[in-house]
Coordinates of C-alpha atoms and ligand atoms in Angstrom, one line a residue:
X1 CA -32.7 19.0 -22.4
X2 CA -33.2 15.9 -24.7
X3 CA -30.9 15.1 -27.6
X4 CA -33.3 16.1 -30.3
X5 CA -33.7 19.6 -28.9
X6 CA -30.0 20.1 -28.4
X7 CA -29.3 19.0 -32.0
X8 CA -32.0 21.3 -33.5
X9 CA -30.7 24.3 -31.5
X10 CA -27.1 23.6 -32.5
X11 CA -28.1 23.6 -36.2
X12 CA -29.9 26.9 -35.7
X13 CA -27.4 28.7 -33.5
X14 CA -24.0 27.2 -34.4
X15 CA -22.2 27.3 -37.8
X16 CA -20.0 24.1 -37.6
X17 CA -16.5 24.1 -39.1
X18 CA -15.4 22.1 -42.1
X19 CA -19.1 21.2 -42.7
X20 CA -21.7 21.7 -45.4
X21 CA -24.6 22.4 -42.9
X22 CA -27.2 21.0 -45.3
X23 CA -25.6 17.5 -45.0
X24 CA -26.8 17.5 -41.4
X25 CA -30.3 16.8 -42.8
X26 CA -28.9 13.3 -43.4
X27 CA -26.0 13.0 -40.9
X28 CA -27.0 14.0 -37.4
X29 CA -24.7 15.9 -35.2
X30 CA -23.3 13.9 -32.2
X31 CA -24.0 15.7 -28.9
X32 CA -21.1 15.0 -26.6
X33 CA -21.6 15.3 -22.8
X34 CA -18.3 14.1 -21.4
X35 CA -15.0 12.4 -22.0
X36 CA -12.8 9.8 -20.2
X37 CA -9.5 8.5 -21.4
X38 CA -9.7 7.7 -25.2
X39 CA -13.5 7.8 -25.0
X40 CA -16.2 10.4 -25.7
X41 CA -19.7 9.9 -24.4
X42 CA -22.9 11.4 -25.8
X43 CA -25.8 12.7 -23.9
X44 CA -27.4 9.3 -23.9
X45 CA -24.3 7.6 -22.5
X46 CA -23.1 6.0 -25.8
X47 CA -19.3 5.8 -26.0
X48 CA -17.1 6.7 -29.0
X49 CA -13.5 5.8 -29.1
X50 CA -11.7 9.0 -30.2
X51 CA -9.4 7.6 -32.9
X52 CA -8.6 11.0 -34.3
X53 CA -7.7 12.6 -30.9
X54 CA -10.5 15.2 -31.5
X55 CA -8.8 16.6 -34.6
X56 CA -5.3 15.6 -33.6
X57 CA -5.1 17.7 -30.4
X58 CA -5.5 15.2 -27.6
X59 CA -2.4 13.4 -26.3
X60 CA -3.1 11.9 -22.9
X61 CA -6.9 11.3 -23.1
X62 CA -10.0 13.2 -22.0
X63 CA -10.5 14.1 -18.4
X64 CA -6.8 13.7 -17.7
X65 CA -6.2 14.4 -14.0
X66 CA -2.7 16.1 -14.1
X67 CA -3.7 18.6 -16.8
X68 CA -7.1 19.2 -15.2
X69 CA -5.6 19.9 -11.8
X70 CA -2.9 22.2 -13.3
X71 CA -5.6 24.3 -14.9
X72 CA -7.7 24.4 -11.7
X73 CA -4.6 25.5 -9.7
X74 CA -3.8 28.3 -12.2
X75 CA -7.4 29.4 -12.2
X76 CA -7.1 30.2 -8.5
X77 CA -4.0 32.4 -9.2
X78 CA -4.5 34.3 -12.5
X79 CA -6.8 33.6 -15.4
X80 CA -5.3 36.1 -17.9
X81 CA -3.2 39.2 -18.2
X82 CA -2.1 40.9 -21.4
X83 CA 1.5 39.9 -22.5
X84 CA 2.5 43.3 -23.9
X85 CA 4.3 45.0 -21.0
X86 CA 3.5 42.2 -18.6
X87 CA 4.7 38.7 -17.9
X88 CA 3.9 35.7 -15.6
X89 CA 5.6 32.6 -14.4
X90 CA 3.7 30.0 -16.6
X91 CA 4.7 31.7 -19.8
X92 CA 8.3 32.1 -18.8
X93 CA 8.6 28.5 -17.6
X94 CA 7.0 27.1 -20.7
X95 CA 9.2 29.2 -23.0
X96 CA 12.3 28.0 -21.3
X97 CA 11.2 24.4 -21.5
X98 CA 10.3 24.6 -25.2
X99 CA 13.6 26.2 -25.9
X100 CA 15.5 23.5 -24.1
X101 CA 13.6 20.8 -26.1
X102 CA 14.0 22.4 -29.5
X103 CA 17.2 24.4 -29.4
X104 CA 15.2 27.4 -30.7
X105 CA 13.8 30.2 -28.5
X106 CA 12.2 33.6 -28.2
X107 CA 8.8 32.1 -28.0
X108 CA 6.0 34.1 -29.7
X109 CA 2.5 32.9 -28.7
X110 CA -0.9 32.9 -30.4
X111 CA -4.0 30.7 -29.9
X112 CA -4.3 28.5 -32.9
X113 CA -2.2 26.8 -35.6
X114 CA -3.1 29.0 -38.5
X115 CA -1.9 32.0 -36.5
X116 CA 1.4 30.3 -35.8
X117 CA 1.8 29.9 -39.6
X118 CA 1.0 33.6 -40.1
X119 CA 3.5 34.6 -37.5
X120 CA 6.3 32.5 -39.0
X121 CA 5.6 33.8 -42.5
X122 CA 5.5 37.4 -41.3
X123 CA 8.6 37.0 -39.2
X124 CA 10.6 35.5 -42.0
X125 CA 9.6 38.3 -44.5
X126 CA 10.3 41.0 -41.9
X127 CA 13.7 39.5 -41.0
X128 CA 14.8 39.8 -44.7
X129 CA 13.5 43.4 -44.8
X130 CA 15.2 44.3 -41.6
X131 CA 18.6 43.1 -42.9
X132 CA 18.3 44.9 -46.2
X133 CA 16.9 42.2 -48.5
X134 CA 13.3 43.5 -49.0
X135 CA 13.0 41.6 -52.3
X136 CA 12.7 38.3 -50.4
X137 CA 8.9 38.2 -50.2
X138 CA 7.9 34.8 -51.6
X139 CA 7.2 31.5 -49.9
X140 CA 7.2 27.9 -51.1
X141 CA 5.6 24.8 -49.7
X142 CA 5.0 21.2 -50.7
X143 CA 2.3 19.9 -52.9
X144 CA -0.7 18.7 -50.9
X145 CA 0.6 20.6 -47.8
X146 CA -1.7 22.0 -45.1
X147 CA -0.7 24.9 -42.9
X148 CA -4.1 26.4 -41.8
X149 CA -6.9 28.3 -43.4
X150 CA -6.5 32.0 -42.6
X151 CA -5.5 33.9 -45.7
X152 CA -1.7 33.9 -45.3
X153 CA -1.7 30.2 -44.1
X154 CA -4.0 29.3 -47.0
X155 CA -1.5 30.8 -49.4
X156 CA 1.0 28.1 -48.6
X157 CA -1.7 25.4 -48.1
X158 CA -2.2 23.1 -51.2
X159 CA -5.5 21.4 -50.6
X160 CA -7.9 22.2 -53.5
X161 CA -11.1 22.0 -51.5
X162 CA -9.9 24.6 -49.0
X163 CA -8.0 26.8 -51.4
X164 CA -9.6 27.1 -54.8
X165 CA -12.7 29.1 -53.8
X166 CA -10.6 31.7 -52.1
X167 CA -7.8 31.9 -54.7
X168 CA -8.5 35.5 -55.6
X169 CA -7.8 36.6 -52.0
X170 CA -4.5 34.9 -51.4
X171 CA -0.8 35.3 -52.1
X172 CA 0.9 33.5 -54.9
X173 CA 3.3 30.7 -53.7
X174 CA 4.9 27.8 -55.5
X175 CA 4.6 24.1 -54.5
X176 CA 7.4 21.7 -54.7
X177 CA 7.0 18.0 -55.5
X178 CA 5.9 16.1 -52.4
X179 CA 8.2 13.4 -51.1
X180 CA 5.1 11.4 -50.1
X181 CA 6.3 7.9 -50.4
X182 CA 3.1 6.7 -52.1
X183 CA 4.2 8.7 -55.1
X184 CA 7.5 6.7 -55.5
X185 CA 7.8 4.8 -58.7
X186 CA 7.7 1.0 -58.7
X187 CA 10.9 -0.4 -57.4
X188 CA 12.0 3.1 -56.2
X189 CA 12.8 3.2 -52.4
X190 CA 11.2 5.8 -50.1
X191 CA 14.6 7.3 -49.6
X192 CA 15.5 7.4 -53.3
X193 CA 12.2 9.1 -54.1
X194 CA 12.8 11.7 -51.3
X195 CA 16.2 12.5 -52.7
X196 CA 14.7 12.9 -56.2
X197 CA 12.2 15.4 -54.7
X198 CA 15.0 17.2 -52.9
X199 CA 16.8 17.6 -56.3
X200 CA 13.6 19.2 -57.7
X201 CA 13.5 21.5 -54.7
X202 CA 17.2 22.5 -55.2
X203 CA 16.5 23.2 -58.9
X204 CA 13.7 25.6 -58.0
X205 CA 15.5 27.3 -55.1
X206 CA 18.7 27.8 -57.1
X207 CA 16.7 29.8 -59.7
X208 CA 14.4 31.8 -57.3
X209 CA 16.3 32.2 -54.1
X210 CA 16.7 36.0 -54.6
X211 CA 13.0 36.5 -54.0
X212 CA 12.4 33.6 -51.6
X213 CA 11.9 34.3 -47.9
X214 CA 11.0 30.8 -46.7
X215 CA 10.2 27.2 -47.3
X216 CA 7.4 25.9 -45.0
X217 CA 7.0 22.2 -44.5
X218 CA 5.2 19.6 -42.4
X219 CA 8.1 17.4 -41.2
X220 CA 7.7 13.6 -41.9
X221 CA 3.9 13.4 -42.2
X222 CA 1.7 15.6 -44.3
X223 CA -1.5 15.1 -42.3
X224 CA -4.3 16.7 -44.3
X225 CA -2.8 15.1 -47.5
X226 CA -4.0 11.8 -46.1
X227 CA -1.2 11.0 -43.6
X228 CA 1.4 11.2 -46.4
X229 CA 4.6 9.8 -44.9
X230 CA 8.1 10.5 -46.3
X231 CA 11.7 9.7 -45.6
X232 CA 13.6 11.9 -43.1
X233 CA 16.4 12.4 -45.5
X234 CA 14.3 15.0 -47.3
X235 CA 14.4 17.2 -44.2
X236 CA 18.2 17.0 -44.1
X237 CA 18.5 17.8 -47.8
X238 CA 16.0 20.7 -47.5
X239 CA 18.1 22.2 -44.6
X240 CA 21.2 22.0 -46.7
X241 CA 19.5 23.6 -49.7
X242 CA 17.9 26.4 -47.6
X243 CA 21.3 27.2 -46.0
X244 CA 23.1 27.2 -49.3
X245 CA 20.7 29.7 -50.9
X246 CA 19.7 31.7 -47.8
X247 CA 16.1 30.7 -47.5
X248 CA 14.4 30.1 -44.1
X249 CA 13.1 26.7 -43.3
X250 CA 9.8 26.8 -41.3
X251 CA 8.9 23.4 -39.6
X252 CA 5.2 23.2 -39.2
X253 CA 5.0 20.7 -36.3
X254 CA 1.5 21.8 -35.4
X255 CA 0.2 18.2 -35.9
X256 CA 3.4 16.1 -35.6
X257 CA 5.0 17.8 -32.5
X258 CA 4.9 16.3 -29.0
X259 CA 5.7 12.7 -29.7
X260 CA 3.2 12.0 -32.4
X261 CA 5.7 10.6 -34.9
X262 CA 7.7 8.7 -32.4
X263 CA 10.2 11.4 -31.4
X264 CA 9.3 14.5 -29.3
X265 CA 9.5 16.5 -32.6
X266 CA 9.5 15.0 -36.1
X267 CA 12.6 17.0 -37.2
X268 CA 14.7 15.0 -34.8
X269 CA 14.4 12.0 -37.1
X270 CA 16.6 13.8 -39.5
X271 CA 19.3 13.7 -36.8
X272 CA 20.0 16.1 -34.0
X273 CA 17.7 18.8 -32.6
X274 CA 14.9 20.8 -34.2
X275 CA 17.4 23.7 -34.5
X276 CA 19.6 21.6 -36.7
X277 CA 16.8 21.5 -39.3
X278 CA 14.6 24.5 -38.8
X279 CA 14.9 28.3 -38.5
X280 CA 11.3 28.4 -37.1
X281 CA 9.1 25.8 -35.5
X282 CA 5.3 26.2 -35.3
X283 CA 3.6 24.3 -32.5
X284 CA 0.0 24.0 -31.4
X285 CA -2.6 21.2 -31.2
X286 CA -1.1 18.7 -28.7
X287 CA 0.8 21.5 -26.9
X288 CA -1.9 21.7 -24.2
X289 CA -2.7 18.0 -24.4
X290 CA -5.9 19.1 -26.2
X291 CA -7.2 21.2 -23.3
X292 CA -7.0 24.8 -24.4
X293 CA -6.1 26.8 -27.5
X294 CA -2.5 27.7 -27.6
X295 CA 0.2 28.0 -30.3
X296 CA 3.8 29.2 -30.4
X297 CA 6.6 30.0 -32.9
X298 CA 10.2 29.6 -31.8
X299 CA 13.2 30.8 -33.8
X300 CA 16.9 31.4 -33.7
X301 CA 18.9 34.1 -31.9
X302 CA 20.1 35.5 -35.2
X303 CA 16.6 36.1 -36.5
X304 CA 15.5 37.6 -33.1
X305 CA 18.5 40.0 -33.2
X306 CA 17.5 41.4 -36.5
X307 CA 14.4 42.8 -34.9
X308 CA 16.2 44.2 -31.8
X309 CA 16.4 47.9 -32.5
X310 CA 15.5 51.4 -31.3
X311 CA 12.9 51.8 -34.0
X312 CA 9.4 50.3 -33.2
X313 CA 8.8 49.4 -36.8
X314 CA 11.8 47.2 -36.9
X315 CA 10.3 45.2 -34.1
X316 CA 7.9 42.3 -34.9
X317 CA 4.4 43.8 -35.5
X318 CA 1.9 41.2 -34.5
X319 CA -0.4 40.6 -31.5
X320 CA -3.4 38.6 -30.4
X321 CA -5.6 39.4 -27.3
X322 CA -5.0 36.1 -25.6
X323 CA -1.3 35.8 -26.4
X324 CA 0.4 33.6 -23.7
X325 CA -2.8 32.9 -21.8
X326 CA -1.7 31.6 -18.3
X327 CA -4.4 28.9 -18.2
X328 CA -3.2 27.5 -21.6
X329 CA 0.4 27.8 -20.5
X330 CA -0.4 25.9 -17.3
X331 CA -2.0 23.1 -19.4
X332 CA 1.0 23.0 -21.6
X333 CA 3.4 22.8 -18.6
X334 CA 1.3 19.9 -17.2
X335 CA 1.5 18.2 -20.6
X336 CA 5.3 18.4 -20.7
X337 CA 5.3 17.1 -17.1
X338 CA 3.5 14.0 -18.3
X339 CA 6.3 13.4 -20.8
X340 CA 8.9 13.8 -18.0
X341 CA 7.0 11.5 -15.6
X342 CA 7.1 8.4 -17.6
X343 CA 8.6 6.9 -20.8
X344 CA 5.8 8.1 -23.0
X345 CA 7.7 7.6 -26.3
X346 CA 8.8 4.1 -25.3
X347 CA 5.3 3.1 -24.3
X348 CA 3.9 4.5 -27.6
X349 CA 6.3 2.3 -29.5
X350 CA 4.7 -0.7 -27.9
X351 CA 1.2 0.6 -28.6
X352 CA 2.1 1.4 -32.2
X353 CA 3.5 -2.1 -32.8
X354 CA 0.1 -3.5 -31.7
X355 CA -1.8 -1.2 -34.0
X356 CA 0.4 -2.0 -36.9
X357 CA 0.1 -5.8 -36.4
X358 CA -3.7 -5.6 -36.0
X359 CA -4.1 -3.5 -39.2
X360 CA -1.7 -5.6 -41.2
X361 CA -3.9 -8.7 -40.5
X362 CA -7.1 -7.2 -41.9
X363 CA -8.8 -9.2 -44.6
X364 CA -9.8 -6.0 -46.5
X365 CA -9.1 -4.6 -50.0
X366 CA -6.4 -2.1 -48.9
X367 CA -2.9 -1.1 -49.6
X368 CA 0.1 -1.6 -47.3
X369 CA -0.2 -0.2 -43.8
X370 CA 2.1 2.7 -43.1
X371 CA 3.1 4.2 -39.8
X372 CA 5.2 6.8 -38.0
X373 CA 4.9 6.6 -34.3
X374 CA 1.3 7.1 -33.2
X375 CA 0.0 7.7 -36.8
X376 CA -1.2 4.6 -38.6
X377 CA -2.8 4.7 -42.1
X378 CA -3.9 2.6 -45.0
X379 CA -5.7 3.2 -48.3
X380 CA -9.0 1.4 -49.0
X381 CA -9.6 0.3 -52.5
X382 CA -13.3 1.0 -53.2
X383 CA -15.5 2.4 -56.0
X384 CA -17.7 4.3 -53.5
X385 CA -17.1 8.0 -54.1
X386 CA -18.6 8.8 -50.7
X387 CA -16.4 6.3 -48.8
X388 CA -15.0 8.8 -46.3
X389 CA -18.4 10.1 -45.2
X390 CA -20.0 6.6 -45.2
X391 CA -17.2 5.2 -43.2
X392 CA -17.3 8.0 -40.7
X393 CA -21.1 7.4 -40.2
X394 CA -20.7 3.6 -40.0
X395 CA -17.9 4.0 -37.4
X396 CA -20.1 6.2 -35.2
X397 CA -22.7 3.4 -35.1
X398 CA -19.9 1.1 -33.9
X399 CA -18.9 3.5 -31.2
X400 CA -15.8 4.9 -33.0
X401 CA -14.8 8.4 -34.0
X402 CA -13.0 7.8 -37.3
X403 CA -12.6 10.5 -40.1
X404 CA -11.1 9.0 -43.2
X405 CA -9.5 11.5 -45.6
X406 CA -10.6 10.4 -49.1
X407 CA -9.8 6.7 -49.2
X408 CA -7.2 6.9 -46.5
X409 CA -8.3 5.4 -43.2
X410 CA -6.0 6.6 -40.4
X411 CA -5.7 6.2 -36.6
X412 CA -4.2 9.1 -34.7
X413 CA -5.4 8.2 -31.2
X414 CA -4.6 9.6 -27.7
X415 CA -1.5 7.9 -26.2
X416 CA -3.4 6.4 -23.4
X417 CA -5.0 3.5 -25.4
X418 CA -5.6 0.4 -23.2
X419 CA -5.4 -3.2 -24.6
X420 CA -9.3 -3.2 -24.6
X421 CA -9.3 0.1 -26.5
X422 CA -7.0 -1.2 -29.2
X423 CA -9.2 -4.3 -29.6
X424 CA -12.3 -2.1 -30.0
X425 CA -10.5 0.3 -32.4
X426 CA -9.4 -2.6 -34.6
X427 CA -12.8 -4.4 -34.6
X428 CA -14.9 -1.3 -35.1
X429 CA -12.7 0.1 -37.9
X430 CA -13.0 -3.2 -39.8
X431 CA -16.7 -3.2 -39.4
X432 CA -17.0 0.4 -40.6
X433 CA -14.8 -0.1 -43.6
X434 CA -16.6 -3.3 -44.7
X435 CA -20.0 -1.5 -44.4
X436 CA -18.9 1.4 -46.6
X437 CA -17.0 -0.3 -49.5
Ligands
PLP1 C1 -4.2 21.8 -37.9 C2 -3.0 22.3 -38.6 C3 -2.8 23.7 -38.8 C4 -3.8 24.7 -38.4 O1 -4.0 24.7 -37.0 P1 -5.4 25.3 -36.5 O2 -5.3 25.4 -35.1 O3 -6.5 24.4 -37.0 O4 -5.6 26.7 -37.2 C5 -1.6 24.1 -39.4 N1 -0.7 23.1 -39.8 C6 -0.8 21.8 -39.7 C7 0.2 20.9 -40.1 C8 -2.0 21.4 -39.1 O5 -2.2 20.0 -38.9

């Protein structure tokens, strides 16, 4: 089948996500045939360096042998069994490992990030109800936050383009000032600004805690806000405030988990384990190395115990058909094995330094480069209102998959970048930016 036919059929048969389909009259789809390392190859063999890890899911590259073999081996044993009333070794092993890594436990599985957000919100609400505080029904999040696009998740998401149209369908929630360090005043440090935002949080929580169930937050980096990075002290203060006023803290590490920000989980940068900061953690995206859909919510023993009861309705009432799918769990176990097999976080530090140095040397009209681990970003100063789309299209011509958010250009590549990959990434990004100013 030639490319042209495949593209035409896709536009007829497939409704693509996050896409105004009419724009494909001008911007053709890219038909991908295979992947290898940090690269994707189209049906005519042209390569694209995957600088966004295929929407932030891929960690160790495409066609990764360890993960591929683990899925194949699992496929010969058991492809799927329902997790109500049944269990299997991959789900048990994965749950134990995630518990050891985070300090939280009682893993509840789903298949995508938005579902993990829904689960954490429902669990928090239901916990308060079970312990006799049914008035705690409200949620708060940060300005410009992103927690997924199903109706509950959209309620705590604060990105106008995703939310405004559906506003009549969703729950009310309040948004707290974002500690995004780009919003600090001149001369104000990242830390001082984060502390100022924490004060505003405390002010709100002190007044509303009686009806608040939980505060949900993307630790350290608000991805969809344009890689908004903030000081870890905010997480520490948020934990203290939530503890003082009996409000749950939900860490949405769907994008930042599994080494992305330089530590295994972003919460760790506030000192200690995830369980020192969060009552719930939501994980997805990188959990299977980008191979299969899987998400999980982990929580504390105390929250779990509030559901442990003779009455069915006191139990957590939630299920998905593919909960705890063995193939996805096998992929996740293989991904964790790759973290154990070598010093991934240490190697990433080296790669990140190279990326930072390269970006800092650009002769482009752009603001300071910012970075947390394997997330690097900078703002481009341009009058072009279509900069993001033009830059995306220009990058494709140069063999690069880059998806700027507004005027923010960011790299969130797989961890397996070679020296040659970095060189290509840096050159092609520069060319694409220059052509779309
Ligand atoms: C991607 C993302 C989600 C939603 O995950 P999906 O699998 O796309 O539903 C939620 N929260 C954060 C922080 C994300 O980056």
